[in-house]
PDB file of C-alpha atoms in Angstrom:
ATOM      1  CA  MET A  26      23.657  12.468  -6.893  1.00 72.00           C
ATOM      2  CA  ALA A  27      23.422   9.560  -4.455  1.00 84.00           C
ATOM      3  CA  PHE A  28      22.089   6.143  -5.358  1.00 92.00           C
ATOM      4  CA  THR A  29      18.944   5.692  -3.218  1.00 92.00           C
ATOM      5  CA  LEU A  30      15.567   3.998  -3.131  1.00 92.00           C
ATOM      6  CA  ASP A  31      13.151   6.636  -4.404  1.00 96.00           C
ATOM      7  CA  MET A  32       9.844   4.925  -5.125  1.00 96.00           C
ATOM      8  CA  VAL A  33       7.811   1.767  -4.661  1.00 95.00           C
ATOM      9  CA  GLU A  34       5.530   1.163  -7.640  1.00 95.00           C
ATOM     10  CA  LEU A  35       2.191  -0.644  -7.481  1.00 95.00           C
ATOM     11  CA  THR A  36       0.516  -2.004 -10.601  1.00 95.00           C
ATOM     12  CA  VAL A  37      -3.243  -1.678 -10.145  1.00 96.00           C
ATOM     13  CA  VAL A  38      -6.248  -3.054 -11.982  1.00 95.00           C
ATOM     14  CA  ASP A  39      -8.679  -0.381 -10.699  1.00 97.00           C
ATOM     15  CA  MET A  40      -7.008   2.943  -9.922  1.00 97.00           C
ATOM     16  CA  GLN A  41      -9.976   4.454  -8.066  1.00 97.00           C
ATOM     17  CA  ALA A  42     -10.465   1.364  -5.882  1.00 97.00           C
ATOM     18  CA  SER A  43      -6.791   1.222  -4.993  1.00 97.00           C
ATOM     19  CA  LEU A  44      -6.568   4.925  -4.165  1.00 98.00           C
ATOM     20  CA  ALA A  45      -9.693   4.659  -2.000  1.00 98.00           C
ATOM     21  CA  PHE A  46      -8.034   1.895   0.051  1.00 98.00           C
ATOM     22  CA  TYR A  47      -4.864   3.925   0.619  1.00 98.00           C
ATOM     23  CA  ARG A  48      -6.877   7.044   1.509  1.00 98.00           C
ATOM     24  CA  ILE A  49      -8.754   5.062   4.173  1.00 97.00           C
ATOM     25  CA  LEU A  50      -5.382   3.745   5.348  1.00 97.00           C
ATOM     26  CA  GLY A  51      -4.393   7.376   5.906  1.00 96.00           C
ATOM     27  CA  LEU A  52      -2.476   8.652   2.872  1.00 97.00           C
ATOM     28  CA  ASP A  53      -3.373  12.169   1.727  1.00 96.00           C
ATOM     29  CA  ILE A  54      -3.914  11.407  -1.957  1.00 96.00           C
ATOM     30  CA  PRO A  55      -5.868  13.990  -3.947  1.00 92.00           C
ATOM     31  CA  GLU A  56      -8.877  12.933  -5.983  1.00 95.00           C
ATOM     32  CA  VAL A  57      -7.980  12.104  -9.578  1.00 95.00           C
ATOM     33  CA  PRO A  58     -10.210  11.829 -12.644  1.00 94.00           C
ATOM     34  CA  ASP A  59     -11.397   8.441 -13.845  1.00 94.00           C
ATOM     35  CA  GLY A  60      -9.049   7.044 -16.439  1.00 94.00           C
ATOM     36  CA  GLU A  61      -5.918   8.394 -14.718  1.00 96.00           C
ATOM     37  CA  MET A  62      -3.030   6.034 -15.514  1.00 97.00           C
ATOM     38  CA  TYR A  63      -0.436   7.199 -12.955  1.00 98.00           C
ATOM     39  CA  VAL A  64      -0.570   8.719  -9.469  1.00 98.00           C
ATOM     40  CA  ASP A  65       2.186   9.148  -6.916  1.00 97.00           C
ATOM     41  CA  HIS A  66       2.454  10.200  -3.280  1.00 97.00           C
ATOM     42  CA  LYS A  67       5.540  11.557  -1.544  1.00 97.00           C
ATOM     43  CA  PHE A  68       6.102  10.829   2.138  1.00 96.00           C
ATOM     44  CA  PRO A  69       7.837  13.354   4.431  1.00 94.00           C
ATOM     45  CA  SER A  70      10.931  11.116   4.267  1.00 94.00           C
ATOM     46  CA  GLY A  71      11.089  11.703   0.506  1.00 95.00           C
ATOM     47  CA  LEU A  72      10.192   8.114  -0.409  1.00 96.00           C
ATOM     48  CA  ARG A  73       7.418   7.905  -2.988  1.00 97.00           C
ATOM     49  CA  ILE A  74       4.762   5.319  -3.740  1.00 97.00           C
ATOM     50  CA  SER A  75       3.093   5.222  -7.144  1.00 97.00           C
ATOM     51  CA  TRP A  76       0.006   3.597  -8.575  1.00 97.00           C
ATOM     52  CA  ASN A  77       0.386   2.492 -12.187  1.00 97.00           C
ATOM     53  CA  ASP A  78      -2.664   1.392 -14.157  1.00 97.00           C
ATOM     54  CA  ILE A  79      -2.129  -2.089 -15.585  1.00 96.00           C
ATOM     55  CA  ARG A  80      -3.015  -0.815 -19.062  1.00 96.00           C
ATOM     56  CA  MET A  81      -0.145   1.679 -18.917  1.00 97.00           C
ATOM     57  CA  VAL A  82       2.239  -0.973 -17.604  1.00 97.00           C
ATOM     58  CA  ARG A  83       1.306  -3.263 -20.502  1.00 96.00           C
ATOM     59  CA  GLU A  84       1.940  -0.417 -22.974  1.00 97.00           C
ATOM     60  CA  ILE A  85       5.403   0.118 -21.501  1.00 97.00           C
ATOM     61  CA  ASP A  86       6.171  -3.604 -21.223  1.00 96.00           C
ATOM     62  CA  PRO A  87       4.170  -5.760 -23.666  1.00 94.00           C
ATOM     63  CA  HIS A  88       5.605  -8.885 -21.976  1.00 96.00           C
ATOM     64  CA  TYR A  89       4.286  -7.927 -18.526  1.00 94.00           C
ATOM     65  CA  VAL A  90       2.745 -10.871 -16.681  1.00 92.00           C
ATOM     66  CA  GLU A  91       0.660 -10.307 -13.568  1.00 88.00           C
ATOM     67  CA  PRO A  92       2.435 -11.837 -10.555  1.00 84.00           C
ATOM     68  CA  VAL A  93       0.978 -14.621  -8.463  1.00 83.00           C
ATOM     69  CA  GLY A  94       1.615 -14.598  -4.724  1.00 79.00           C
ATOM     70  CA  GLN A  95       3.541 -12.151  -2.580  1.00 78.00           C
ATOM     71  CA  ARG A  96       7.078 -11.175  -3.529  1.00 78.00           C
ATOM     72  CA  LEU A  97       7.268  -7.773  -1.884  1.00 86.00           C
ATOM     73  CA  GLY A  98       5.782  -6.484   1.340  1.00 89.00           C
ATOM     74  CA  ILE A  99       4.714  -2.942   2.102  1.00 95.00           C
ATOM     75  CA  ALA A 100       4.786  -2.032   5.792  1.00 96.00           C
ATOM     76  CA  PHE A 101       3.482   1.181   7.326  1.00 97.00           C
ATOM     77  CA  LEU A 102       4.792   2.416  10.682  1.00 97.00           C
ATOM     78  CA  CYS A 103       1.813   3.665  12.690  1.00 97.00           C
ATOM     79  CA  ASP A 104       1.837   6.396  15.361  1.00 96.00           C
ATOM     80  CA  SER A 105       0.964   4.053  18.234  1.00 97.00           C
ATOM     81  CA  THR A 106      -0.196   0.533  19.003  1.00 98.00           C
ATOM     82  CA  ASP A 107      -3.764   1.904  19.196  1.00 98.00           C
ATOM     83  CA  ASP A 108      -3.242   3.439  15.750  1.00 98.00           C
ATOM     84  CA  VAL A 109      -2.467  -0.037  14.338  1.00 98.00           C
ATOM     85  CA  ASP A 110      -5.839  -1.249  15.641  1.00 98.00           C
ATOM     86  CA  LEU A 111      -7.635   1.901  14.440  1.00 98.00           C
ATOM     87  CA  ARG A 112      -6.307   1.767  10.867  1.00 98.00           C
ATOM     88  CA  TYR A 113      -6.932  -1.982  10.679  1.00 98.00           C
ATOM     89  CA  GLY A 114     -10.494  -1.463  11.929  1.00 98.00           C
ATOM     90  CA  ARG A 115     -11.186   1.319   9.413  1.00 97.00           C
ATOM     91  CA  LEU A 116     -10.084  -0.848   6.502  1.00 98.00           C
ATOM     92  CA  ILE A 117     -11.933  -3.968   7.628  1.00 97.00           C
ATOM     93  CA  GLY A 118     -15.011  -1.853   8.393  1.00 97.00           C
ATOM     94  CA  ALA A 119     -14.872  -0.476   4.846  1.00 97.00           C
ATOM     95  CA  GLY A 120     -15.002  -4.029   3.491  1.00 96.00           C
ATOM     96  CA  TYR A 121     -11.336  -4.690   2.693  1.00 96.00           C
ATOM     97  CA  GLY A 122      -9.838  -8.105   3.334  1.00 92.00           C
ATOM     98  CA  ALA A 123      -8.131  -9.124   6.542  1.00 92.00           C
ATOM     99  CA  CYS A 124      -5.075 -11.317   6.480  1.00 92.00           C
ATOM    100  CA  LYS A 125      -4.316 -11.256  10.215  1.00 96.00           C
ATOM    101  CA  GLU A 126      -5.952  -9.136  12.883  1.00 97.00           C
ATOM    102  CA  PRO A 127      -3.772  -7.026  15.201  1.00 98.00           C
ATOM    103  CA  TRP A 128      -1.560  -8.943  17.624  1.00 98.00           C
ATOM    104  CA  ASP A 129       1.468  -8.335  19.802  1.00 98.00           C
ATOM    105  CA  ALA A 130       4.261  -9.992  17.846  1.00 98.00           C
ATOM    106  CA  PHE A 131       7.116 -11.774  19.582  1.00 97.00           C
ATOM    107  CA  TRP A 132       9.623  -9.378  17.960  1.00 97.00           C
ATOM    108  CA  GLY A 133       8.199  -6.475  19.986  1.00 98.00           C
ATOM    109  CA  GLN A 134       5.685  -4.817  17.684  1.00 98.00           C
ATOM    110  CA  ARG A 135       1.922  -4.470  17.439  1.00 98.00           C
ATOM    111  CA  TYR A 136       1.247  -5.904  13.978  1.00 98.00           C
ATOM    112  CA  ALA A 137      -1.683  -6.419  11.593  1.00 98.00           C
ATOM    113  CA  LEU A 138      -2.027  -7.528   7.964  1.00 97.00           C
ATOM    114  CA  VAL A 139      -4.663  -6.316   5.496  1.00 97.00           C
ATOM    115  CA  ILE A 140      -5.223  -6.931   1.783  1.00 95.00           C
ATOM    116  CA  ASP A 141      -5.464  -4.075  -0.713  1.00 95.00           C
ATOM    117  CA  PRO A 142      -7.774  -4.256  -3.779  1.00 95.00           C
ATOM    118  CA  ASP A 143      -5.001  -5.782  -5.907  1.00 93.00           C
ATOM    119  CA  GLY A 144      -4.246  -8.580  -3.446  1.00 92.00           C
ATOM    120  CA  ASN A 145      -1.135  -7.009  -1.903  1.00 93.00           C
ATOM    121  CA  THR A 146      -0.562  -7.732   1.764  1.00 94.00           C
ATOM    122  CA  ILE A 147      -0.127  -4.457   3.638  1.00 96.00           C
ATOM    123  CA  ASP A 148       1.527  -4.554   7.072  1.00 97.00           C
ATOM    124  CA  LEU A 149       0.625  -2.116   9.834  1.00 98.00           C
ATOM    125  CA  PHE A 150       2.961  -1.982  12.815  1.00 98.00           C
ATOM    126  CA  CYS A 151       4.245  -0.016  15.789  1.00 98.00           C
ATOM    127  CA  PRO A 152       6.829  -0.902  18.440  1.00 98.00           C
ATOM    128  CA  LEU A 153       5.328  -2.048  21.729  1.00 97.00           C
ATOM    129  CA  SER A 154       6.011   0.317  24.633  1.00 84.00           C
TER     130      SER A 154
END
């Protein structure tokens, strides 16, 4: 078996609120019952993302301390530059926080930054044509 990155794990305070954000973003995450402690989503590439309720994380690691500030970024490649604007607009329209509205970045991508319910900065991008 090869050594490979398999999953990015998010620790969340409110599972339902976090899943709602990522559904609006565009992930096909099934509805889960209240009180669910773990949910994961597999992308076509095989990479997974998981949502881990903070209560479960604290049971696993009693020394867990909630982080302050950004240490890891999560970036989603969109289908087009218009798709960056569309997904950004959906999230902002649904009341989620904006970090930076869409712009054409000097490195050749359409880029936008939004904030998920747990304060994570989520990047949306697509190469400029």
